[in-house]
Short mmCIF file of C-alpha atoms in Angstrom, two decimals:
data_model
loop_
_atom_site.label_atom_id
_atom_site.label_comp_id
_atom_site.label_asym_id
_atom_site.label_seq_id
_atom_site.Cartn_x
_atom_site.Cartn_y
_atom_site.Cartn_z
CA UNK A 629 -0.24 0.07 0.15
CA UNK A 630 3.01 2.67 -0.92
CA UNK A 631 1.87 6.25 -0.41
CA UNK A 632 2.69 8.84 -2.66
CA UNK A 633 6.64 9.39 -3.77
CA UNK A 634 8.57 10.85 -0.88
CA UNK A 635 11.24 14.05 -1.80
CA UNK A 636 14.23 15.58 0.02
CA UNK A 637 12.96 19.21 -1.51
CA UNK A 638 10.75 21.11 0.52
CA UNK A 639 9.58 23.02 -3.29
CA UNK A 640 9.38 19.91 -5.00
CA UNK A 641 7.39 18.22 -2.35
CA UNK A 642 4.87 20.95 -1.84
CA UNK A 643 4.14 20.59 -5.74
CA UNK A 644 4.03 16.07 -5.11
CA UNK A 645 1.30 17.65 -2.54
CA UNK A 646 -0.34 20.06 -4.46
CA UNK A 647 -1.25 17.40 -8.59
CA UNK A 648 -1.47 15.42 -5.65
CA UNK A 649 -4.55 16.96 -4.60
CA UNK A 650 -5.68 18.48 -8.13
CA UNK A 651 -6.12 14.18 -9.24
CA UNK A 652 -8.65 13.71 -6.22
CA UNK A 653 -10.21 17.29 -6.68
CA UNK A 654 -10.83 15.83 -10.99
CA UNK A 655 -11.28 12.37 -9.54
CA UNK A 656 -13.41 13.17 -6.92
CA UNK A 657 -15.87 14.98 -9.47
CA UNK A 658 -15.85 12.40 -11.88
CA UNK A 659 -17.20 9.83 -9.27
CA UNK A 660 -19.75 12.03 -8.52
CA UNK A 661 -21.11 12.77 -11.58
CA UNK A 662 -21.04 8.85 -11.79
CA UNK A 663 -22.95 8.58 -8.28
CA UNK A 664 -25.34 10.53 -9.21
CA UNK A 665 -26.27 8.95 -12.76
CA UNK A 666 -26.94 5.37 -10.92
CA UNK A 667 -29.02 3.94 -11.46
CA UNK A 668 -32.00 3.84 -8.84
CA UNK A 669 -33.24 -0.09 -8.62
CA UNK A 670 -28.74 -1.35 -9.23
CA UNK A 671 -28.61 1.24 -6.39
CA UNK A 672 -31.06 -0.11 -3.65
CA UNK A 673 -29.34 -4.05 -5.06
CA UNK A 674 -26.75 -3.02 -4.41
CA UNK A 675 -27.42 -1.55 -1.25
CA UNK A 676 -29.06 -4.54 0.17
CA UNK A 677 -25.62 -7.24 -0.88
CA UNK A 678 -23.93 -4.70 0.99
CA UNK A 679 -25.78 -5.15 3.64
CA UNK A 680 -26.46 -8.50 3.64
CA UNK A 681 -22.67 -10.00 3.11
CA UNK A 682 -21.35 -8.00 5.48
CA UNK A 683 -24.08 -9.45 8.36
CA UNK A 684 -23.54 -12.37 7.63
CA UNK A 685 -19.65 -12.07 7.73
CA UNK A 686 -18.19 -13.79 11.14
CA UNK A 687 -15.36 -11.13 11.21
CA UNK A 688 -18.07 -8.67 11.27
CA UNK A 689 -20.55 -11.66 13.54
CA UNK A 690 -17.98 -11.20 16.17
CA UNK A 691 -17.37 -7.88 16.89
CA UNK A 692 -18.46 -7.04 19.50
CA UNK A 693 -18.25 -2.85 19.75
CA UNK A 694 -17.86 -1.13 16.06
CA UNK A 695 -17.28 1.73 14.59
CA UNK A 696 -20.17 3.10 11.45
CA UNK A 697 -20.90 5.84 9.50
CA UNK A 698 -25.42 6.86 8.90
CA UNK A 699 -25.73 6.61 5.73
CA UNK A 700 -26.90 9.11 4.29
CA UNK A 701 -28.91 9.91 0.60
CA UNK A 702 -28.21 13.07 -0.62
CA UNK A 703 -24.52 11.83 -0.48
CA UNK A 704 -25.23 8.24 -2.37
CA UNK A 705 -23.58 6.85 0.72
CA UNK A 706 -23.86 3.14 0.96
CA UNK A 707 -27.31 2.02 3.38
CA UNK A 708 -26.25 1.44 6.49
CA UNK A 709 -29.67 1.29 7.82
CA UNK A 710 -30.73 -2.37 8.01
CA UNK A 711 -26.70 -2.42 9.92
CA UNK A 712 -27.74 -0.37 12.34
CA UNK A 713 -31.32 -1.95 12.76
CA UNK A 714 -29.10 -5.21 13.03
CA UNK A 715 -26.87 -4.36 15.65
CA UNK A 716 -28.94 -2.31 17.88
CA UNK A 717 -32.37 -5.07 17.86
CA UNK A 718 -32.26 -5.60 21.39
CA UNK A 719 -31.40 -9.43 22.30
CA UNK A 720 -35.07 -11.77 22.27
CA UNK A 721 -37.07 -12.49 25.20
CA UNK A 722 -37.45 -15.47 24.79
CA UNK A 723 -33.37 -16.47 26.65
CA UNK A 724 -31.40 -15.59 23.01
CA UNK A 725 -28.07 -14.27 25.69
CA UNK A 726 -26.68 -13.07 22.41
CA UNK A 727 -24.71 -10.04 23.31
CA UNK A 728 -26.29 -6.65 22.21
CA UNK A 729 -23.12 -4.57 19.96
CA UNK A 730 -21.88 -1.15 20.75
CA UNK A 731 -22.26 0.62 17.97
CA UNK A 732 -20.48 3.98 18.13
CA UNK A 733 -21.55 6.89 15.78
CA UNK A 734 -19.06 9.99 14.24
CA UNK A 735 -20.44 13.42 14.79
CA UNK A 736 -18.04 16.44 13.11
CA UNK A 737 -17.72 19.05 15.61
CA UNK A 738 -15.91 21.67 13.41
CA UNK A 739 -15.13 22.15 9.88
CA UNK A 740 -10.88 21.44 11.30
CA UNK A 741 -11.66 17.46 10.29
CA UNK A 742 -12.44 17.28 14.11
CA UNK A 743 -14.70 14.37 14.16
CA UNK A 744 -16.27 12.86 17.32
CA UNK A 745 -17.54 9.40 17.84
CA UNK A 746 -20.61 8.06 20.41
CA UNK A 747 -22.59 5.76 21.31
CA UNK A 748 -26.73 5.47 20.78
CA UNK A 749 -29.33 2.88 21.62
CA UNK A 750 -30.71 2.84 19.20
CA UNK A 751 -31.36 5.26 16.39
CA UNK A 752 -33.76 7.53 17.90
CA UNK A 753 -30.14 8.44 19.71
CA UNK A 754 -29.63 10.22 16.14
CA UNK A 755 -30.47 14.71 15.30
CA UNK A 756 -30.86 15.68 11.93
CA UNK A 757 -27.33 18.69 11.88
CA UNK A 758 -26.57 21.79 9.81
CA UNK A 759 -27.26 19.65 6.86
CA UNK A 760 -29.24 17.21 7.38
CA UNK A 761 -27.06 14.35 7.97
CA UNK A 762 -28.37 11.50 11.42
CA UNK A 763 -25.44 12.65 13.73
CA UNK A 764 -25.49 11.40 17.44
CA UNK A 765 -26.33 15.45 20.55
CA UNK A 766 -24.16 15.38 22.56
CA UNK A 767 -25.77 13.90 25.32
CA UNK A 768 -28.61 11.49 25.87
CA UNK A 769 -32.35 12.07 26.45
CA UNK A 770 -31.16 11.80 30.16
CA UNK A 771 -29.10 15.21 30.72
CA UNK A 772 -26.03 12.58 30.77
CA UNK A 773 -22.87 12.68 27.99
CA UNK A 774 -22.96 9.86 25.36
CA UNK A 775 -19.73 8.29 25.59
CA UNK A 776 -16.95 9.33 22.62
CA UNK A 777 -15.36 5.85 22.01
CA UNK A 778 -11.74 7.55 22.68
CA UNK A 779 -12.32 7.11 26.65
CA UNK A 780 -14.08 3.70 25.47
CA UNK A 781 -12.10 1.32 28.55
CA UNK A 782 -12.11 -1.68 25.51
CA UNK A 783 -11.51 -1.40 21.95
CA UNK A 784 -13.31 -0.54 19.15
CA UNK A 785 -13.45 -4.68 16.46
CA UNK A 786 -14.89 -2.67 13.39
CA UNK A 787 -15.38 0.09 11.20
CA UNK A 788 -17.65 0.21 8.50
CA UNK A 789 -16.39 3.50 6.71
CA UNK A 790 -17.72 5.62 3.27
CA UNK A 791 -15.94 7.33 0.19
CA UNK A 792 -15.52 8.01 -2.92
CA UNK A 793 -14.01 5.84 -4.80
CA UNK A 794 -11.15 2.92 -3.71
CA UNK A 795 -8.83 0.80 -5.02
CA UNK A 796 -7.40 -3.15 -4.13
CA UNK A 797 -4.51 -1.85 -2.54
CA UNK A 798 -6.37 0.19 0.40
CA UNK A 799 -6.24 3.80 -1.30
CA UNK A 800 -9.68 5.09 -0.26
CA UNK A 801 -10.78 8.94 -1.49
CA UNK A 802 -12.40 10.30 0.43
CA UNK A 803 -15.10 13.82 0.69
CA UNK A 804 -12.10 16.72 1.14
CA UNK A 805 -12.67 16.63 4.63
CA UNK A 806 -9.75 14.64 5.67
CA UNK A 807 -12.25 13.71 8.70
CA UNK A 808 -11.65 9.76 9.12
CA UNK A 809 -8.37 10.73 7.54
CA UNK A 810 -7.68 12.03 10.84
CA UNK A 811 -9.80 9.99 13.28
CA UNK A 812 -8.94 6.41 12.28
CA UNK A 813 -4.79 7.67 12.47
CA UNK A 814 -5.83 8.81 15.90
CA UNK A 815 -7.45 6.01 16.76
CA UNK A 816 -4.74 4.10 15.71
CA UNK A 817 -2.01 5.44 17.47
CA UNK A 818 -4.70 5.09 21.08
CA UNK A 819 -5.12 0.72 20.34
CA UNK A 820 -1.22 0.93 19.86
CA UNK A 821 -1.24 2.87 23.24
CA UNK A 822 -3.17 -0.02 25.25
CA UNK A 823 -1.65 -2.90 23.70
CA UNK A 824 -5.64 -3.19 21.80
CA UNK A 825 -6.16 -5.81 18.63
CA UNK A 826 -5.23 -2.90 16.22
CA UNK A 827 -9.58 -2.62 14.58
CA UNK A 828 -9.85 -3.63 11.15
CA UNK A 829 -11.09 -0.19 9.06
CA UNK A 830 -13.89 -1.90 5.99
CA UNK A 831 -15.08 -0.14 3.54
CA UNK A 832 -18.43 -0.30 1.91
CA UNK A 833 -19.00 0.11 -2.40
CA UNK A 834 -20.67 -0.10 -4.95
CA UNK A 835 -19.25 -2.18 -8.06
CA UNK A 836 -18.54 1.46 -9.67
CA UNK A 837 -15.88 3.25 -7.25
CA UNK A 838 -13.60 0.57 -7.59
CA UNK A 839 -10.59 2.16 -9.38
CA UNK A 840 -8.19 0.37 -10.86
CA UNK A 841 -5.01 0.61 -9.07
CA UNK A 842 -3.25 3.56 -9.82
CA UNK A 843 -6.46 5.97 -10.51
CA UNK A 844 -6.34 7.33 -6.81
CA UNK A 845 -3.91 9.86 -5.74
CA UNK A 846 -2.20 9.34 -1.47
CA UNK A 847 0.09 11.04 0.74
CA UNK A 848 1.77 10.42 3.71
CA UNK A 849 -1.61 10.71 5.32
CA UNK A 850 -4.14 8.76 4.12
CA UNK A 851 -5.59 5.98 5.79
CA UNK A 852 -5.28 3.20 4.57
CA UNK A 853 -8.51 0.55 4.30
CA UNK A 854 -8.14 -3.18 4.77
CA UNK A 855 -10.73 -4.69 3.31
CA UNK A 856 -13.26 -3.63 0.90
CA UNK A 857 -16.91 -5.10 0.87
CA UNK A 858 -18.53 -4.30 -3.28
CA UNK A 859 -21.62 -6.09 -4.31
CA UNK A 860 -20.22 -8.82 -5.04
CA UNK A 861 -18.17 -9.97 -2.50
CA UNK A 862 -15.29 -9.32 0.34
CA UNK A 863 -11.98 -8.52 -0.95
CA UNK A 864 -9.57 -8.51 1.41
CA UNK A 865 -6.39 -6.13 1.57
CA UNK A 866 -4.30 -5.94 4.69
CA UNK A 867 -2.21 -8.70 5.98
CA UNK A 868 -4.65 -8.31 9.39
CA UNK A 869 -8.19 -8.79 6.76
CA UNK A 870 -6.32 -12.17 5.07
CA UNK A 871 -5.70 -13.05 8.33
CA UNK A 872 -9.44 -12.27 9.59
CA UNK A 873 -11.68 -12.58 6.48
CA UNK A 874 -10.30 -14.51 3.83
#
């Protein structure tokens, strides 16, 4: 999963970065247009297929704590509503002792790539922000502060991630805000400090979002994903994913 070539000359490095940023802007525009023209019935079919694959995957079933995005149809993200419903459903009252998964979801704090992940126990814990994207309020209905995943005492097993484009080497093209790259880096550092096993970073992708290698440019700050889930199945990429997803 190689990143951009390192250059010892600061001017060259700055020029390289600007070139990468320009390539990313062009690719984002192209992918947005392609997503906008995606047939609604195909989108629905792929949404269902991707969620079914995740729900049936051993690495999902065995996860106890996970972070997942709340899909936004206006952004044309892969739907996560079925996944979230399954995670949040109350264990059966008829003796089913299956442990309920603990779910953390994102809340954007500012325009400087600052995002937090809060624990929710119900879809009703979400409110629409100024962009009409559902997010958790920092406090619950009783006025108690929600648990921030960065303050949690136990590790997250799995992150389910959105994005605009991906490739089979693990590169992920986001929307340009840097929120996920910043957050994932901080969580990796936290897990390392606490000697926790690193979580799996798994991105959900429509078929048309998977690019040939070399199309997506990357900088050292771009966090690679461990695996992709497309309608045709799981694509393990990293050694961790090959071990846990294969």
